[in-house]
Amino acid sequence: MKLVSALHNGILELGSGFARHLQLVIDASELEALTRIASRRNRFAEIGSETFEEMLFMTEQEIADRLGTSIATASRFWRAVGHDNAKAFKLKLRESSDTTPAVKLEKTISRMDASSLPAKMLEQAKHHLQDTMEKNRPDELEEAARLMASARRVYVHAPGPSLSLGELLSYRLSRFGMSVRIMAGSGHELLETLAHVEREDVVLIFSFTRMLPETEVILDCVSRVQNAAIMITDREDFRYGTPAQISFFVSRGDMGEFHSMVTPLLLIEQLILSMGMLNKEKVLRKLDYLGELRTRYAEKLPRGKA
């Protein structure tokens, strides 16, 4: 959804995505004031193709630069819509965009019925996979696999629903003989792990929907330690301006809808197989030894029992 501000006959027109959020934070009189400002200052006529989500993470200087105006002029925009500054305005927008899981699920299933669910989900998965493939390069996957395969240790930050992906990665790579640590998802316990990250390590970060404070802390530590970081995100704007050496975009669905995990799962499996191919002999030796152990202790530790 594009954020487009267009001046036409003295009326401010906003892109549909941003307009819906704007309506949540300003009333009619404020919108009228905003229109008056826009009609007097046609520098607000075009923001271009920035998405609503990207604006939330732009500085006021970046917004002013994009508008081709001064910070002082941009500041009058925020006051015209009833907020002290850009920070207060963006905070209100961010609060309005934090859709609950129930709303996301309801919005998605309202467009489906039981008979059409398999076909529609398959079609959506194909769309997400195609979008993801077009926005990532094969050489990036190879480089990420090489970095992880040669690392002293791989640290994984997988908060929320991405935890299952982190655990899958840890399970598979541990079989290869690699050292993998799952970091605390949130809070100060994260620092207990970050204190041990060294330059020879790789940090893999899942960053979905919004930039968490924990993600910001990890990226800051990465820039200080100067070790490699790999980010997997469903936000294209998160791929730029961070210390992450490689960033993958995974398409998961529109904002405010139920988010699919098909594409990030496929990417993780591609990373696992790519690392297995890089260290084929070592990996096969480890797996052969695992098979020997299973045979030797089959009676004492049969598979499928705790």
Short mmCIF file of N, CA, C and O in Angstrom, two decimals, residues 142-216:
data_model
loop_
_atom_site.label_atom_id
_atom_site.label_comp_id
_atom_site.label_asym_id
_atom_site.label_seq_id
_atom_site.Cartn_x
_atom_site.Cartn_y
_atom_site.Cartn_z
N GLU A 142 23.99 -18.76 -0.94
CA GLU A 142 25.28 -19.44 -0.89
C GLU A 142 26.23 -18.76 0.09
O GLU A 142 26.93 -19.42 0.86
N GLU A 143 26.24 -17.43 0.08
CA GLU A 143 27.12 -16.70 0.99
C GLU A 143 26.69 -16.90 2.44
O GLU A 143 27.52 -17.09 3.33
N ALA A 144 25.38 -16.86 2.70
CA ALA A 144 24.88 -17.07 4.05
C ALA A 144 25.24 -18.46 4.55
O ALA A 144 25.66 -18.63 5.71
N ALA A 145 25.08 -19.46 3.70
CA ALA A 145 25.43 -20.84 4.08
C ALA A 145 26.92 -20.95 4.37
O ALA A 145 27.32 -21.62 5.34
N ARG A 146 27.73 -20.29 3.57
CA ARG A 146 29.17 -20.34 3.79
C ARG A 146 29.56 -19.68 5.11
O ARG A 146 30.38 -20.21 5.87
N LEU A 147 28.96 -18.53 5.40
CA LEU A 147 29.25 -17.84 6.66
C LEU A 147 28.87 -18.70 7.87
O LEU A 147 29.64 -18.81 8.83
N MET A 148 27.69 -19.30 7.81
CA MET A 148 27.22 -20.10 8.93
C MET A 148 28.03 -21.39 9.08
O MET A 148 28.35 -21.81 10.19
N ALA A 149 28.36 -22.01 7.94
CA ALA A 149 29.09 -23.28 7.99
C ALA A 149 30.50 -23.10 8.55
O ALA A 149 31.05 -24.03 9.16
N SER A 150 31.09 -21.94 8.35
CA SER A 150 32.46 -21.70 8.81
C SER A 150 32.52 -21.00 10.15
O SER A 150 33.61 -20.71 10.66
N ALA A 151 31.38 -20.70 10.75
CA ALA A 151 31.35 -19.96 12.02
C ALA A 151 31.79 -20.83 13.20
O ALA A 151 31.58 -22.05 13.19
N ARG A 152 32.35 -20.19 14.19
CA ARG A 152 32.67 -20.89 15.44
C ARG A 152 31.37 -21.35 16.11
O ARG A 152 31.27 -22.46 16.61
N ARG A 153 30.40 -20.47 16.10
CA ARG A 153 29.09 -20.78 16.69
C ARG A 153 28.04 -19.93 15.99
O ARG A 153 28.30 -18.81 15.58
N VAL A 154 26.84 -20.49 15.85
CA VAL A 154 25.71 -19.77 15.27
C VAL A 154 24.73 -19.43 16.38
O VAL A 154 24.24 -20.32 17.09
N TYR A 155 24.47 -18.14 16.55
CA TYR A 155 23.46 -17.69 17.51
C TYR A 155 22.19 -17.35 16.74
O TYR A 155 22.24 -16.71 15.69
N VAL A 156 21.05 -17.76 17.29
CA VAL A 156 19.78 -17.57 16.60
C VAL A 156 18.82 -16.80 17.49
O VAL A 156 18.54 -17.21 18.61
N HIS A 157 18.34 -15.66 16.99
CA HIS A 157 17.30 -14.92 17.70
C HIS A 157 15.99 -15.13 16.95
O HIS A 157 15.81 -14.65 15.83
N ALA A 158 15.09 -15.89 17.57
CA ALA A 158 13.85 -16.28 16.92
C ALA A 158 12.67 -16.01 17.85
O ALA A 158 12.13 -16.94 18.47
N PRO A 159 12.25 -14.75 17.96
CA PRO A 159 11.16 -14.42 18.89
C PRO A 159 9.79 -14.82 18.35
O PRO A 159 9.60 -14.95 17.14
N GLY A 160 8.85 -15.02 19.26
CA GLY A 160 7.47 -15.27 18.86
C GLY A 160 7.30 -16.49 17.98
O GLY A 160 7.90 -17.54 18.22
N PRO A 161 6.51 -16.35 16.91
CA PRO A 161 6.22 -17.51 16.05
C PRO A 161 7.43 -18.03 15.28
O PRO A 161 7.39 -19.14 14.75
N SER A 162 8.50 -17.25 15.22
CA SER A 162 9.70 -17.72 14.51
C SER A 162 10.51 -18.71 15.34
O SER A 162 11.47 -19.29 14.84
N LEU A 163 10.14 -18.90 16.61
CA LEU A 163 10.88 -19.81 17.48
C LEU A 163 10.95 -21.22 16.90
O LEU A 163 11.99 -21.88 16.96
N SER A 164 9.85 -21.68 16.31
CA SER A 164 9.84 -23.03 15.73
C SER A 164 10.86 -23.14 14.60
O SER A 164 11.49 -24.18 14.43
N LEU A 165 11.04 -22.07 13.84
CA LEU A 165 12.03 -22.07 12.76
C LEU A 165 13.44 -22.13 13.33
O LEU A 165 14.31 -22.84 12.81
N GLY A 166 13.67 -21.37 14.42
CA GLY A 166 14.97 -21.40 15.06
C GLY A 166 15.30 -22.76 15.63
O GLY A 166 16.44 -23.24 15.54
N GLU A 167 14.31 -23.41 16.23
CA GLU A 167 14.54 -24.73 16.81
C GLU A 167 14.79 -25.78 15.73
O GLU A 167 15.60 -26.69 15.91
N LEU A 168 14.09 -25.66 14.61
CA LEU A 168 14.33 -26.58 13.50
C LEU A 168 15.75 -26.42 12.98
O LEU A 168 16.47 -27.41 12.77
N LEU A 169 16.18 -25.17 12.81
CA LEU A 169 17.54 -24.90 12.34
C LEU A 169 18.56 -25.46 13.32
O LEU A 169 19.54 -26.11 12.92
N SER A 170 18.35 -25.23 14.60
CA SER A 170 19.27 -25.72 15.62
C SER A 170 19.33 -27.24 15.62
O SER A 170 20.42 -27.84 15.70
N TYR A 171 18.19 -27.90 15.50
CA TYR A 171 18.13 -29.36 15.50
C TYR A 171 18.90 -29.95 14.33
O TYR A 171 19.72 -30.87 14.49
N ARG A 172 18.68 -29.39 13.15
CA ARG A 172 19.34 -29.93 11.95
C ARG A 172 20.84 -29.65 11.97
O ARG A 172 21.65 -30.54 11.65
N LEU A 173 21.23 -28.43 12.32
CA LEU A 173 22.65 -28.09 12.28
C LEU A 173 23.43 -28.79 13.39
O LEU A 173 24.62 -29.09 13.22
N SER A 174 22.78 -29.06 14.51
CA SER A 174 23.45 -29.80 15.58
C SER A 174 23.79 -31.21 15.11
O SER A 174 24.82 -31.77 15.48
N ARG A 175 22.96 -31.79 14.28
CA ARG A 175 23.25 -33.10 13.69
C ARG A 175 24.49 -33.05 12.80
O ARG A 175 25.17 -34.04 12.63
N PHE A 176 24.72 -31.87 12.23
CA PHE A 176 25.90 -31.71 11.37
C PHE A 176 27.18 -31.51 12.19
O PHE A 176 28.27 -31.40 11.62
N GLY A 177 27.03 -31.41 13.51
CA GLY A 177 28.18 -31.17 14.35
C GLY A 177 28.46 -29.69 14.59
O GLY A 177 29.52 -29.33 15.11
N MET A 178 27.51 -28.83 14.23
CA MET A 178 27.69 -27.39 14.42
C MET A 178 27.19 -26.96 15.79
O MET A 178 26.27 -27.58 16.35
N SER A 179 27.79 -25.91 16.31
CA SER A 179 27.38 -25.37 17.61
C SER A 179 26.36 -24.26 17.38
O SER A 179 26.66 -23.24 16.74
N VAL A 180 25.14 -24.46 17.89
CA VAL A 180 24.05 -23.51 17.69
C VAL A 180 23.44 -23.14 19.03
O VAL A 180 23.19 -24.02 19.86
N ARG A 181 23.21 -21.87 19.26
CA ARG A 181 22.59 -21.39 20.49
C ARG A 181 21.34 -20.59 20.15
O ARG A 181 21.40 -19.66 19.35
N ILE A 182 20.23 -20.94 20.79
CA ILE A 182 19.01 -20.15 20.66
C ILE A 182 19.05 -19.06 21.72
O ILE A 182 19.18 -19.34 22.91
N MET A 183 18.93 -17.82 21.31
CA MET A 183 18.99 -16.70 22.24
C MET A 183 17.62 -16.46 22.87
O MET A 183 16.59 -16.85 22.32
N ALA A 184 17.61 -15.82 24.04
CA ALA A 184 16.35 -15.46 24.68
C ALA A 184 15.55 -14.57 23.74
O ALA A 184 16.09 -13.67 23.08
N GLY A 185 14.25 -14.81 23.67
CA GLY A 185 13.42 -14.05 22.75
C GLY A 185 13.26 -12.60 23.12
O GLY A 185 13.16 -11.73 22.26
N SER A 186 13.24 -12.31 24.43
CA SER A 186 13.02 -10.94 24.87
C SER A 186 13.62 -10.71 26.25
O SER A 186 13.98 -11.67 26.95
N GLY A 187 13.71 -9.45 26.60
CA GLY A 187 14.15 -9.09 27.95
C GLY A 187 15.66 -9.10 28.14
O GLY A 187 16.43 -9.38 27.23
N HIS A 188 16.06 -8.79 29.39
CA HIS A 188 17.48 -8.64 29.70
C HIS A 188 18.25 -9.96 29.63
O HIS A 188 19.48 -9.95 29.56
N GLU A 189 17.53 -11.11 29.63
CA GLU A 189 18.23 -12.40 29.51
C GLU A 189 18.96 -12.53 28.17
O GLU A 189 19.91 -13.30 28.05
N LEU A 190 18.52 -11.76 27.20
CA LEU A 190 19.20 -11.74 25.91
C LEU A 190 20.66 -11.34 26.07
O LEU A 190 21.54 -11.84 25.36
N LEU A 191 20.93 -10.44 27.02
CA LEU A 191 22.29 -9.94 27.22
C LEU A 191 23.22 -11.04 27.72
O LEU A 191 24.43 -10.98 27.48
N GLU A 192 22.67 -12.04 28.41
CA GLU A 192 23.48 -13.14 28.91
C GLU A 192 24.15 -13.89 27.76
O GLU A 192 25.28 -14.36 27.87
N THR A 193 23.43 -13.99 26.63
CA THR A 193 23.99 -14.65 25.45
C THR A 193 24.87 -13.71 24.65
O THR A 193 25.95 -14.09 24.18
N LEU A 194 24.43 -12.47 24.49
CA LEU A 194 25.19 -11.50 23.69
C LEU A 194 26.59 -11.27 24.27
O LEU A 194 27.51 -10.95 23.52
N ALA A 195 26.73 -11.46 25.57
CA ALA A 195 28.04 -11.26 26.21
C ALA A 195 29.08 -12.24 25.70
O ALA A 195 30.29 -12.01 25.85
N HIS A 196 28.63 -13.34 25.07
CA HIS A 196 29.57 -14.38 24.62
C HIS A 196 29.77 -14.40 23.10
O HIS A 196 30.52 -15.22 22.59
N VAL A 197 29.09 -13.51 22.39
CA VAL A 197 29.24 -13.47 20.94
C VAL A 197 30.62 -12.93 20.58
O VAL A 197 31.05 -11.89 21.07
N GLU A 198 31.32 -13.65 19.70
CA GLU A 198 32.65 -13.25 19.27
C GLU A 198 32.67 -12.99 17.77
O GLU A 198 31.71 -13.29 17.05
N ARG A 199 33.78 -12.45 17.31
CA ARG A 199 33.88 -12.04 15.91
C ARG A 199 33.76 -13.23 14.96
O ARG A 199 33.32 -13.08 13.82
N GLU A 200 34.14 -14.41 15.41
CA GLU A 200 34.09 -15.61 14.56
C GLU A 200 32.70 -16.23 14.50
O GLU A 200 32.49 -17.25 13.84
N ASP A 201 31.75 -15.65 15.21
CA ASP A 201 30.40 -16.19 15.26
C ASP A 201 29.50 -15.55 14.20
O ASP A 201 29.83 -14.50 13.64
N VAL A 202 28.36 -16.17 13.98
CA VAL A 202 27.32 -15.62 13.11
C VAL A 202 26.03 -15.53 13.90
O VAL A 202 25.68 -16.47 14.63
N VAL A 203 25.34 -14.42 13.78
CA VAL A 203 24.04 -14.25 14.43
C VAL A 203 22.96 -14.24 13.36
O VAL A 203 23.03 -13.46 12.41
N LEU A 204 22.01 -15.15 13.49
CA LEU A 204 20.87 -15.21 12.57
C LEU A 204 19.66 -14.61 13.27
O LEU A 204 19.29 -15.05 14.36
N ILE A 205 19.06 -13.61 12.64
CA ILE A 205 17.96 -12.86 13.26
C ILE A 205 16.69 -12.99 12.44
O ILE A 205 16.69 -12.73 11.23
N PHE A 206 15.61 -13.39 13.09
CA PHE A 206 14.29 -13.34 12.47
C PHE A 206 13.64 -12.03 12.92
O PHE A 206 13.53 -11.77 14.13
N SER A 207 13.23 -11.22 11.97
CA SER A 207 12.60 -9.94 12.31
C SER A 207 11.34 -9.77 11.49
O SER A 207 11.38 -9.32 10.34
N PHE A 208 10.22 -10.15 12.08
CA PHE A 208 8.94 -10.11 11.38
C PHE A 208 8.06 -8.97 11.89
O PHE A 208 8.01 -8.71 13.09
N THR A 209 7.38 -8.32 10.99
CA THR A 209 6.35 -7.31 11.24
C THR A 209 6.91 -5.97 11.71
O THR A 209 6.63 -4.94 11.14
N ARG A 210 7.68 -5.96 12.81
CA ARG A 210 8.21 -4.70 13.32
C ARG A 210 9.58 -4.92 13.94
O ARG A 210 9.95 -6.03 14.30
N MET A 211 10.33 -3.83 14.03
CA MET A 211 11.66 -3.90 14.60
C MET A 211 11.57 -3.88 16.13
O MET A 211 11.21 -2.88 16.73
N LEU A 212 11.90 -5.00 16.76
CA LEU A 212 11.83 -5.11 18.20
C LEU A 212 13.04 -4.42 18.85
O LEU A 212 14.11 -4.34 18.24
N PRO A 213 12.89 -3.94 20.08
CA PRO A 213 14.04 -3.39 20.80
C PRO A 213 15.17 -4.41 20.91
O PRO A 213 16.35 -4.05 20.83
N GLU A 214 14.80 -5.69 21.08
CA GLU A 214 15.82 -6.74 21.17
C GLU A 214 16.62 -6.85 19.87
O GLU A 214 17.84 -7.05 19.89
N THR A 215 15.93 -6.69 18.74
CA THR A 215 16.61 -6.74 17.45
C THR A 215 17.58 -5.58 17.31
O THR A 215 18.71 -5.73 16.83
N GLU A 216 17.16 -4.41 17.75
CA GLU A 216 18.03 -3.23 17.70
C GLU A 216 19.27 -3.43 18.56
O GLU A 216 20.37 -3.06 18.17
#
